[in-house]
Coordinates of N, CA and C in Angstrom, one line a residue:
M261 N 16.7 10.5 16.6 CA 15.3 10.6 16.8 C 14.6 9.2 16.9
E262 N 13.7 9.1 17.8 CA 12.9 7.8 17.9 C 11.7 7.9 17.1
Y263 N 11.3 6.8 16.5 CA 10.1 6.7 15.7 C 9.1 5.7 16.2
A264 N 7.8 5.9 16.0 CA 6.8 5.0 16.5 C 6.7 3.9 15.5
I265 N 7.6 2.9 15.6 CA 7.6 1.7 14.7 C 7.0 0.5 15.5
K266 N 6.0 -0.1 14.9 CA 5.2 -1.2 15.6 C 5.4 -2.5 15.0
G267 N 6.3 -2.6 14.0 CA 6.6 -3.9 13.5 C 7.8 -3.9 12.5
F268 N 8.5 -5.0 12.4 CA 9.7 -5.0 11.5 C 9.8 -6.4 11.0
N269 N 9.8 -6.5 9.7 CA 10.1 -7.8 9.0 C 11.5 -7.7 8.3
P270 N 12.4 -8.5 8.8 CA 13.8 -8.3 8.3 C 14.0 -8.5 6.9
S271 N 13.3 -9.5 6.3 CA 13.6 -9.9 4.9 C 12.4 -10.5 4.2
T272 N 12.1 -10.0 3.0 CA 11.0 -10.6 2.3 C 11.2 -10.3 0.8
F273 N 10.7 -11.2 -0.1 CA 10.7 -10.9 -1.5 C 9.3 -10.5 -2.0
I274 N 8.3 -10.5 -1.1 CA 6.9 -10.4 -1.4 C 6.5 -8.9 -1.5
D275 N 7.0 -8.1 -0.6 CA 6.5 -6.7 -0.5 C 7.1 -5.8 -1.6
W276 N 8.2 -6.1 -2.2 CA 8.7 -5.4 -3.4 C 9.3 -6.4 -4.3
E277 N 8.5 -6.7 -5.3 CA 8.8 -7.8 -6.2 C 10.2 -7.6 -6.9
G278 N 11.0 -8.6 -6.8 CA 12.3 -8.5 -7.4 C 13.4 -8.0 -6.5
K279 N 13.0 -7.5 -5.3 CA 14.0 -7.0 -4.4 C 13.9 -7.6 -3.0
L280 N 15.1 -7.9 -2.4 CA 15.1 -8.4 -1.1 C 15.0 -7.2 -0.2
S281 N 13.9 -7.1 0.5 CA 13.5 -5.9 1.3 C 13.2 -6.3 2.8
S282 N 13.3 -5.2 3.6 CA 12.8 -5.3 4.9 C 11.5 -4.4 4.9
V283 N 10.7 -4.7 5.9 CA 9.4 -3.9 6.0 C 9.3 -3.3 7.4
I284 N 9.1 -2.0 7.4 CA 8.8 -1.3 8.7 C 7.3 -0.9 8.7
Y285 N 6.7 -1.3 9.8 CA 5.2 -1.0 9.9 C 5.0 0.2 10.9
L286 N 4.3 1.2 10.4 CA 4.0 2.3 11.2 C 2.5 2.3 11.6
P287 N 2.2 2.8 12.8 CA 0.8 2.6 13.4 C -0.2 3.6 12.9
G288 N -1.5 3.2 13.0 CA -2.5 4.2 12.8 C -3.0 4.2 11.4
C289 N -4.3 4.4 11.2 CA -4.9 4.6 9.9 C -6.2 5.4 10.0
N290 N -6.4 6.2 9.0 CA -7.7 6.9 8.9 C -8.8 6.2 8.2
F291 N -8.5 5.0 7.7 CA -9.6 4.1 7.1 C -9.8 3.0 8.0
R292 N -11.0 2.3 7.8 CA -11.4 1.1 8.6 C -11.9 0.1 7.6
C293 N -11.1 -0.3 6.6 CA -11.5 -1.2 5.6 C -11.9 -2.5 6.2
P294 N -13.1 -3.0 5.9 CA -13.6 -4.2 6.5 C -12.7 -5.4 6.2
F295 N -12.0 -5.4 5.1 CA -11.1 -6.5 4.6 C -9.7 -6.3 5.0
C296 N -9.4 -5.3 5.9 CA -8.0 -5.1 6.3 C -7.4 -6.3 7.1
H297 N -6.2 -6.6 6.8 CA -5.5 -7.7 7.5 C -4.6 -7.2 8.6
S298 N -4.5 -5.9 8.8 CA -3.6 -5.3 9.8 C -4.4 -4.6 10.9
S299 N -5.4 -5.3 11.5 CA -6.4 -4.6 12.4 C -5.7 -4.1 13.6
S300 N -4.7 -4.8 14.2 CA -4.0 -4.3 15.4 C -3.3 -3.0 15.1
L301 N -2.7 -2.8 13.9 CA -2.0 -1.6 13.6 C -3.0 -0.4 13.4
V302 N -4.2 -0.8 13.0 CA -5.2 0.2 12.7 C -6.0 0.6 13.9
T303 N -6.4 -0.3 14.7 CA -7.4 0.0 15.8 C -6.7 0.0 17.2
E304 N -5.7 -0.7 17.4 CA -5.0 -0.8 18.7 C -3.5 -0.7 18.7
P305 N -3.0 0.3 18.0 CA -1.5 0.3 17.8 C -0.8 0.5 19.2
Q306 N -1.5 1.2 20.1 CA -0.9 1.5 21.4 C -0.6 0.2 22.2
E307 N -1.3 -0.9 21.8 CA -1.1 -2.2 22.5 C 0.1 -3.0 22.0
L308 N 0.7 -2.5 20.9 CA 1.8 -3.2 20.3 C 3.1 -2.6 20.8
P309 N 4.2 -3.4 21.0 CA 5.4 -2.9 21.5 C 6.2 -2.1 20.4
D310 N 6.9 -1.1 20.8 CA 7.7 -0.3 19.9 C 9.0 -1.1 19.5
V311 N 9.4 -1.0 18.2 CA 10.6 -1.5 17.7 C 11.6 -0.4 17.7
P312 N 12.7 -0.5 18.5 CA 13.7 0.6 18.5 C 14.3 0.8 17.2
F313 N 14.4 2.1 16.7 CA 14.9 2.4 15.4 C 16.4 2.1 15.4
D314 N 17.1 2.2 16.5 CA 18.5 1.9 16.4 C 18.8 0.4 16.2
H315 N 17.9 -0.4 16.6 CA 18.0 -1.9 16.3 C 17.9 -2.1 14.8
I316 N 17.0 -1.4 14.2 CA 16.8 -1.5 12.8 C 18.0 -1.0 12.0
V317 N 18.5 0.1 12.4 CA 19.7 0.7 11.8 C 20.9 -0.3 11.9
K318 N 21.0 -0.9 13.1 CA 22.1 -1.9 13.3 C 21.9 -3.0 12.4
F319 N 20.7 -3.5 12.2 CA 20.4 -4.6 11.3 C 20.9 -4.3 9.9
F320 N 20.5 -3.1 9.4 CA 20.8 -2.7 8.0 C 22.4 -2.5 7.9
S321 N 23.0 -2.1 8.9 CA 24.5 -2.0 8.9 C 25.1 -3.4 8.7
E322 N 24.6 -4.3 9.5 CA 25.1 -5.7 9.5 C 24.8 -6.4 8.1
K323 N 23.7 -6.0 7.5 CA 23.3 -6.7 6.3 C 23.5 -5.9 5.0
K324 N 24.4 -4.9 5.2 CA 24.7 -4.0 4.0 C 25.2 -4.8 2.8
G325 N 24.6 -4.6 1.7 CA 25.0 -5.3 0.5 C 24.1 -6.5 0.3
W326 N 23.3 -6.8 1.3 CA 22.3 -8.0 1.2 C 20.9 -7.5 1.1
I327 N 20.5 -6.7 2.1 CA 19.2 -6.0 2.0 C 19.3 -4.8 1.2
E328 N 18.5 -4.7 0.1 CA 18.7 -3.6 -0.8 C 17.6 -2.5 -0.7
A329 N 16.5 -2.9 0.0 CA 15.4 -1.9 0.0 C 14.6 -2.1 1.3
V330 N 13.8 -1.0 1.6 CA 12.9 -1.1 2.8 C 11.6 -0.6 2.3
V331 N 10.5 -1.3 2.8 CA 9.2 -0.9 2.5 C 8.5 -0.3 3.7
I332 N 7.9 0.8 3.6 CA 7.2 1.4 4.7 C 5.7 1.2 4.6
G333 N 5.2 0.3 5.5 CA 3.8 0.0 5.5 C 3.1 0.4 6.7
G334 N 1.8 -0.1 6.9 CA 1.1 0.3 8.1 C -0.1 -0.6 8.2
G335 N -1.2 -0.1 8.8 CA -1.5 1.3 8.9 C -1.4 2.2 7.7
E336 N -1.4 3.5 7.9 CA -1.2 4.4 6.8 C 0.0 5.3 7.1
P337 N 1.1 5.1 6.4 CA 2.4 5.8 6.8 C 2.3 7.3 6.6
T338 N 1.5 7.8 5.7 CA 1.5 9.3 5.5 C 0.9 10.0 6.6
L339 N 0.3 9.3 7.6 CA -0.3 10.0 8.8 C 0.8 10.3 9.8
N340 N 1.9 9.7 9.6 CA 3.0 9.8 10.6 C 3.8 11.1 10.4
K341 N 3.8 12.0 11.4 CA 4.4 13.3 11.2 C 5.9 13.2 11.1
N342 N 6.5 12.1 11.4 CA 8.0 11.9 11.3 C 8.3 11.0 10.1
L343 N 7.4 10.8 9.2 CA 7.7 10.0 8.0 C 8.9 10.5 7.2
C344 N 8.9 11.8 6.9 CA 10.0 12.3 6.1 C 11.3 12.2 6.8
P345 N 11.5 12.6 8.0 CA 12.7 12.3 8.7 C 13.1 10.9 8.8
L346 N 12.2 10.0 8.9 CA 12.5 8.5 8.9 C 13.1 8.1 7.6
L347 N 12.4 8.5 6.5 CA 12.9 8.2 5.2 C 14.3 8.8 4.9
T348 N 14.5 10.0 5.4 CA 15.8 10.6 5.3 C 16.9 9.8 5.9
E349 N 16.6 9.3 7.1 CA 17.6 8.4 7.9 C 17.8 7.1 7.1
L350 N 16.7 6.5 6.6 CA 16.9 5.3 5.8 C 17.7 5.5 4.6
K351 N 17.5 6.6 3.9 CA 18.3 6.9 2.7 C 19.8 6.9 3.0
K352 N 20.2 7.4 4.2 CA 21.6 7.5 4.6 C 22.2 6.1 4.6
N353 N 21.4 5.0 4.7 CA 21.9 3.7 4.7 C 21.9 3.1 3.3
E354 N 21.8 3.9 2.3 CA 21.9 3.5 0.9 C 20.8 2.5 0.6
L355 N 19.6 2.7 1.1 CA 18.5 1.8 0.8 C 17.5 2.4 -0.1
L356 N 17.0 1.6 -1.0 CA 15.9 2.0 -1.8 C 14.6 2.0 -0.9
V357 N 13.7 2.9 -1.2 CA 12.5 3.1 -0.3 C 11.2 3.0 -1.1
K358 N 10.4 2.1 -0.6 CA 9.0 2.0 -1.2 C 8.0 2.4 -0.1
V359 N 7.0 3.1 -0.4 CA 6.0 3.5 0.5 C 4.6 3.0 0.1
D360 N 3.9 2.3 1.0 CA 2.5 1.9 0.7 C 1.6 2.9 1.3
T361 N 0.6 3.3 0.5 CA -0.3 4.4 1.0 C -1.7 4.2 0.4
N362 N -2.7 4.7 1.2 CA -4.1 4.7 0.7 C -4.4 5.9 -0.1
G363 N -3.5 6.8 -0.3 CA -3.7 8.0 -1.2 C -4.5 9.1 -0.6
S364 N -4.8 9.1 0.7 CA -5.6 10.1 1.3 C -4.9 11.4 1.6
N365 N -3.6 11.4 1.5 CA -2.8 12.6 1.8 C -1.9 13.0 0.6
P366 N -2.5 13.6 -0.4 CA -1.7 13.9 -1.6 C -0.5 14.8 -1.3
D367 N -0.6 15.7 -0.4 CA 0.5 16.7 -0.1 C 1.7 15.9 0.4
V368 N 1.5 14.9 1.2 CA 2.7 14.1 1.6 C 3.2 13.3 0.5
I369 N 2.4 12.7 -0.4 CA 2.9 12.0 -1.5 C 3.7 12.9 -2.4
R370 N 3.2 14.1 -2.6 CA 4.0 15.1 -3.4 C 5.3 15.4 -2.8
D371 N 5.4 15.5 -1.5 CA 6.7 15.8 -0.8 C 7.6 14.6 -0.9
L372 N 7.1 13.4 -0.8 CA 8.0 12.2 -1.0 C 8.6 12.2 -2.4
I373 N 7.9 12.6 -3.4 CA 8.4 12.7 -4.7 C 9.4 13.8 -4.9
D374 N 8.9 15.0 -4.5 CA 9.7 16.3 -4.7 C 11.1 16.2 -4.0
Y375 N 11.1 15.6 -2.8 CA 12.3 15.5 -2.0 C 13.1 14.2 -2.2
N376 N 12.7 13.4 -3.2 CA 13.4 12.2 -3.5 C 13.5 11.3 -2.3
L377 N 12.5 11.2 -1.5 CA 12.5 10.4 -0.3 C 12.0 8.9 -0.6
A378 N 11.3 8.7 -1.7 CA 10.8 7.4 -2.1 C 11.2 7.1 -3.5
D379 N 11.5 5.8 -3.7 CA 11.9 5.3 -5.0 C 10.7 4.6 -5.7
Y380 N 9.7 4.3 -4.9 CA 8.5 3.5 -5.4 C 7.4 3.8 -4.5
I381 N 6.2 4.1 -5.0 CA 5.0 4.3 -4.2 C 3.9 3.4 -4.7
A382 N 3.3 2.7 -3.8 CA 2.2 1.8 -4.1 C 0.9 2.3 -3.5
M383 N 0.0 2.7 -4.3 CA -1.3 3.3 -3.8 C -2.4 2.4 -4.0
D384 N -3.1 2.1 -2.9 CA -4.4 1.3 -3.0 C -5.5 2.2 -3.5
I385 N -6.3 1.6 -4.4 CA -7.6 2.2 -4.8 C -8.6 1.2 -4.3
K386 N -9.4 1.5 -3.4 CA -10.3 0.6 -2.7 C -11.5 0.2 -3.4
A387 N -12.0 1.2 -4.3 CA -13.3 1.0 -5.0 C -13.4 2.0 -6.1
P388 N -14.4 1.9 -6.9 CA -14.7 3.0 -7.9 C -14.7 4.4 -7.2
L389 N -14.3 5.4 -7.9 CA -14.2 6.7 -7.2 C -15.6 7.4 -7.1
E390 N -16.5 6.8 -6.4 CA -17.8 7.3 -6.1 C -17.9 7.4 -4.6
Q391 N -18.5 8.5 -4.1 CA -18.5 8.7 -2.6 C -19.0 7.5 -1.8
S392 N -20.2 7.1 -2.1 CA -20.8 6.0 -1.3 C -20.1 4.7 -1.5
R393 N -19.6 4.4 -2.7 CA -18.9 3.1 -2.9 C -17.6 3.1 -2.1
Y394 N -16.9 4.3 -2.2 CA -15.6 4.3 -1.5 C -15.8 4.3 0.0
E395 N -16.8 5.0 0.5 CA -17.0 5.0 2.0 C -17.4 3.6 2.5
K396 N -18.1 2.8 1.7 CA -18.4 1.5 2.0 C -17.1 0.6 2.1
A397 N -16.2 0.8 1.2 CA -15.0 0.0 1.1 C -14.0 0.4 2.2
V398 N -14.0 1.7 2.6 CA -13.0 2.1 3.6 C -13.6 2.2 5.0
G399 N -14.9 2.0 5.2 CA -15.6 2.0 6.5 C -15.6 3.3 7.2
T400 N -15.5 4.4 6.5 CA -15.5 5.7 7.1 C -15.7 6.8 6.1
A401 N -15.9 8.1 6.5 CA -16.0 9.2 5.5 C -14.6 9.3 4.8
V402 N -14.7 9.8 3.6 CA -13.5 9.9 2.8 C -13.6 11.1 1.9
D403 N -12.4 11.8 1.6 CA -12.4 12.9 0.7 C -12.0 12.4 -0.7
I404 N -12.9 12.1 -1.5 CA -12.7 11.5 -2.9 C -11.7 12.4 -3.7
M405 N -11.8 13.7 -3.5 CA -10.9 14.6 -4.3 C -9.5 14.4 -3.9
S406 N -9.2 14.1 -2.7 CA -7.8 13.8 -2.3 C -7.3 12.5 -2.9
I407 N -8.2 11.5 -3.0 CA -7.8 10.3 -3.7 C -7.5 10.6 -5.2
R408 N -8.4 11.3 -5.8 CA -8.2 11.7 -7.2 C -6.9 12.5 -7.4
E409 N -6.6 13.4 -6.5 CA -5.4 14.2 -6.6 C -4.1 13.3 -6.4
S410 N -4.1 12.4 -5.5 CA -3.0 11.5 -5.4 C -2.8 10.6 -6.7
I411 N -3.9 10.2 -7.3 CA -3.8 9.5 -8.5 C -3.1 10.3 -9.6
A412 N -3.6 11.6 -9.7 CA -3.0 12.5 -10.7 C -1.6 12.8 -10.5
I413 N -1.2 12.9 -9.2 CA 0.3 13.2 -8.9 C 1.1 12.0 -9.4
L414 N 0.7 10.8 -9.1 CA 1.5 9.6 -9.5 C 1.5 9.5 -11.0
L415 N 0.4 9.7 -11.7 CA 0.3 9.6 -13.1 C 1.3 10.6 -13.8
A416 N 1.4 11.7 -13.2 CA 2.2 12.8 -13.8 C 3.7 12.7 -13.4
S417 N 4.0 11.9 -12.5 CA 5.4 11.8 -11.9 C 6.3 10.9 -12.7
K418 N 7.5 11.0 -12.4 CA 8.5 10.1 -13.1 C 8.9 9.0 -12.1
I419 N 8.4 8.9 -10.9 CA 8.7 7.9 -9.9 C 8.1 6.6 -10.4
D420 N 8.7 5.5 -10.0 CA 8.1 4.2 -10.2 C 6.9 4.1 -9.2
Y421 N 5.8 3.5 -9.7 CA 4.6 3.4 -8.9 C 3.7 2.3 -9.3
E422 N 2.8 1.9 -8.5 CA 1.7 1.0 -8.9 C 0.5 1.4 -8.2
F423 N -0.7 1.2 -8.8 CA -2.0 1.2 -8.2 C -2.4 -0.2 -7.9
R424 N -3.1 -0.4 -6.9 CA -3.5 -1.8 -6.6 C -4.9 -1.8 -5.9
T425 N -5.6 -2.9 -6.2 CA -7.0 -3.1 -5.7 C -7.1 -4.5 -5.1
T426 N -7.5 -4.6 -3.9 CA -7.8 -5.9 -3.4 C -9.2 -6.3 -3.8
V427 N -9.3 -7.4 -4.5 CA -10.6 -7.8 -5.2 C -11.4 -8.6 -4.2
V428 N -12.3 -8.0 -3.5 CA -13.1 -8.6 -2.5 C -14.6 -8.8 -3.0
P429 N -15.0 -10.1 -3.1 CA -16.4 -10.3 -3.5 C -17.3 -9.6 -2.6
S430 N -18.4 -9.0 -3.1 CA -19.4 -8.2 -2.5 C -19.0 -6.8 -2.3
F431 N -17.7 -6.5 -2.6 CA -17.2 -5.1 -2.6 C -16.8 -4.7 -4.1
I432 N -16.2 -5.6 -4.8 CA -15.6 -5.3 -6.1 C -16.1 -6.4 -7.1
N433 N -16.5 -5.9 -8.3 CA -16.9 -6.8 -9.4 C -16.2 -6.4 -10.7
R434 N -16.5 -7.1 -11.8 CA -15.8 -6.8 -13.1 C -16.0 -5.3 -13.5
E435 N -17.3 -4.9 -13.4 CA -17.6 -3.5 -13.8 C -16.8 -2.5 -13.0
D436 N -16.6 -2.8 -11.7 CA -15.9 -1.9 -10.8 C -14.4 -1.8 -11.2
I437 N -13.8 -3.0 -11.5 CA -12.4 -3.0 -12.0 C -12.2 -2.2 -13.3
L438 N -13.2 -2.4 -14.2 CA -13.1 -1.6 -15.4 C -13.2 -0.1 -15.1
N439 N -14.1 0.3 -14.2 CA -14.3 1.7 -13.8 C -13.0 2.2 -13.2
I440 N -12.4 1.5 -12.3 CA -11.2 1.9 -11.7 C -10.1 2.1 -12.7
A441 N -9.9 1.1 -13.6 CA -8.9 1.1 -14.6 C -9.1 2.4 -15.5
E442 N -10.3 2.7 -15.8 CA -10.6 3.9 -16.6 C -10.1 5.2 -15.9
S443 N -10.3 5.2 -14.6 CA -9.9 6.4 -13.8 C -8.4 6.5 -13.6
I444 N -7.7 5.5 -13.9 CA -6.2 5.6 -13.9 C -5.6 5.3 -15.2
G445 N -6.4 5.6 -16.3 CA -6.0 5.3 -17.6 C -4.6 5.7 -18.0
G446 N -3.8 4.8 -18.6 CA -2.5 5.1 -18.9 C -1.5 4.8 -17.9
A447 N -1.9 4.3 -16.7 CA -1.0 4.0 -15.6 C 0.0 2.9 -16.0
K448 N 1.2 3.0 -15.5 CA 2.3 2.1 -15.8 C 2.0 0.7 -15.3
R449 N 1.3 0.6 -14.1 CA 1.2 -0.7 -13.4 C -0.1 -0.7 -12.5
Y450 N -0.9 -1.7 -12.8 CA -2.1 -1.8 -11.9 C -2.1 -3.3 -11.5
V451 N -2.3 -3.5 -10.2 CA -2.2 -4.8 -9.6 C -3.5 -5.2 -9.0
L452 N -4.1 -6.3 -9.3 CA -5.3 -6.9 -8.7 C -4.8 -7.9 -7.7
Q453 N -5.1 -7.6 -6.4 CA -4.7 -8.5 -5.3 C -5.8 -9.5 -4.9
Q454 N -5.5 -10.7 -4.8 CA -6.5 -11.7 -4.4 C -6.8 -11.5 -2.9
F455 N -8.1 -11.6 -2.6 CA -8.6 -11.4 -1.3 C -8.3 -12.7 -0.4
E456 N -7.8 -12.5 0.8 CA -7.6 -13.6 1.7 C -8.7 -13.5 2.8
A457 N -9.5 -14.5 3.0 CA -10.5 -14.5 3.9 C -10.1 -14.9 5.3
K458 N -9.1 -14.2 5.9 CA -8.6 -14.5 7.2 C -8.1 -13.2 7.9
E459 N -8.3 -13.2 9.2 CA -7.8 -12.1 10.0 C -8.3 -10.7 9.5
T460 N -9.5 -10.6 9.1 CA -10.0 -9.4 8.5 C -10.6 -8.5 9.7
L461 N -10.6 -7.2 9.5 CA -11.2 -6.3 10.5 C -12.7 -6.7 10.7
D462 N -13.4 -6.9 9.7 CA -14.8 -7.4 9.8 C -14.7 -8.9 9.8
K463 N -15.0 -9.5 10.9 CA -14.8 -11.0 11.0 C -15.8 -11.7 10.1
D464 N -16.9 -11.1 9.7 CA -17.9 -11.8 8.9 C -17.3 -12.1 7.5
L465 N -16.3 -11.3 7.1 CA -15.7 -11.5 5.8 C -14.9 -12.8 5.7
S466 N -14.6 -13.4 6.8 CA -13.9 -14.7 6.8 C -14.7 -15.8 6.2
Q467 N -16.0 -15.6 6.0 CA -16.9 -16.6 5.4 C -17.0 -16.4 3.9
I468 N -16.4 -15.3 3.3 CA -16.6 -15.0 1.9 C -15.5 -15.8 1.1
K469 N -16.0 -16.5 0.0 CA -15.1 -17.2 -0.8 C -14.4 -16.3 -1.8
P470 N -13.1 -16.2 -1.9 CA -12.5 -15.4 -2.9 C -12.8 -15.7 -4.3
Y471 N -12.6 -14.8 -5.2 CA -12.9 -15.0 -6.7 C -11.9 -16.1 -7.2
S472 N -12.4 -16.8 -8.2 CA -11.5 -17.8 -8.8 C -10.4 -17.2 -9.6
I473 N -9.4 -17.9 -9.9 CA -8.3 -17.4 -10.7 C -8.8 -17.0 -12.1
G474 N -9.7 -17.8 -12.6 CA -10.3 -17.5 -13.9 C -11.0 -16.2 -13.9
E475 N -11.7 -15.9 -12.9 CA -12.4 -14.6 -12.8 C -11.5 -13.4 -12.7
L476 N -10.4 -13.6 -11.9 CA -9.4 -12.6 -11.8 C -8.7 -12.3 -13.1
K477 N -8.5 -13.3 -13.9 CA -7.9 -13.2 -15.2 C -8.8 -12.4 -16.1
I478 N -10.1 -12.6 -16.0 CA -11.0 -11.8 -16.8 C -11.0 -10.4 -16.4
M479 N -10.9 -10.1 -15.1 CA -10.8 -8.7 -14.6 C -9.6 -8.1 -15.1
S480 N -8.5 -8.8 -15.1 CA -7.2 -8.3 -15.5 C -7.2 -7.9 -17.0
K481 N -7.8 -8.7 -17.8 CA -7.9 -8.5 -19.2 C -8.7 -7.2 -19.4
L482 N -9.8 -7.0 -18.7 CA -10.6 -5.8 -18.8 C -9.8 -4.6 -18.4
A483 N -9.1 -4.7 -17.3 CA -8.3 -3.5 -16.9 C -7.2 -3.2 -17.9
G484 N -6.7 -4.2 -18.5 CA -5.5 -4.1 -19.4 C -5.9 -3.3 -20.6
E485 N -7.2 -3.0 -20.9 CA -7.6 -2.2 -22.0 C -7.3 -0.7 -21.7
H486 N -7.0 -0.4 -20.4 CA -6.9 1.1 -20.0 C -5.5 1.4 -19.4
V487 N -4.8 0.4 -18.9 CA -3.5 0.6 -18.3 C -2.5 -0.2 -19.1
K488 N -1.2 0.3 -18.9 CA -0.1 -0.3 -19.7 C 0.2 -1.8 -19.3
N489 N 0.1 -2.0 -18.0 CA 0.3 -3.4 -17.5 C -0.6 -3.7 -16.3
C490 N -1.2 -4.8 -16.3 CA -2.1 -5.2 -15.2 C -1.6 -6.6 -14.8
F491 N -1.4 -6.8 -13.5 CA -0.9 -8.0 -12.9 C -1.8 -8.5 -11.8
L492 N -1.7 -9.8 -11.6 CA -2.4 -10.5 -10.5 C -1.4 -10.8 -9.4
R493 N -1.8 -10.6 -8.2 CA -1.0 -10.9 -7.1 C -1.7 -11.8 -6.0
G494 N -1.0 -12.7 -5.4 CA -1.6 -13.5 -4.4 C -2.4 -14.7 -4.8
I495 N -2.3 -15.1 -6.1 CA -3.0 -16.3 -6.6 C -2.1 -17.5 -6.6

């Protein structure tokens, strides 16, 4: 079976901490986050060349014992109708699988867990779980109940997971981080990601100065009152 793959990073230590991984990028997204760094995958995926899946399988065969995991990113992978067959094929190569998601498709997340197709799920929480705030952060209409359901699924599961928030000035502040942490209370892992003011979907955000490391540490301490572990990334 051929899959619509629009990007492939052969090796990285960044996308799954502690594991040498490859990254497969799937096209399309139902969100339009102004601070998104993957605008071509989101808005014009048809303009990107396909990466043949057999080339990727050949790479994994040649690097067996070296590459231990594969990360499925995007875009939003859960929109892809062939996601489960793709993960099934990757599992045949004895690879651990991590899926990045915005949490808008709880039924797919549940299937990934129930059918053991993912070993790790990373879910973005874009803003406090209030309709207007979330829609501002994702640039479109959103079903907040689906986001809440995905959070509940991960909190109740035995799978390894993390929630993460990109901390963008003018979108997220200390109170918001505390609010989000309360909504995922007891979570195993919450990651605050530093905002990079470059190649954003909204070009005006390139003028925004990211929060200082000191401010991020304060936010992390606040979040740590409600989650088991809170980490900073990208500082």
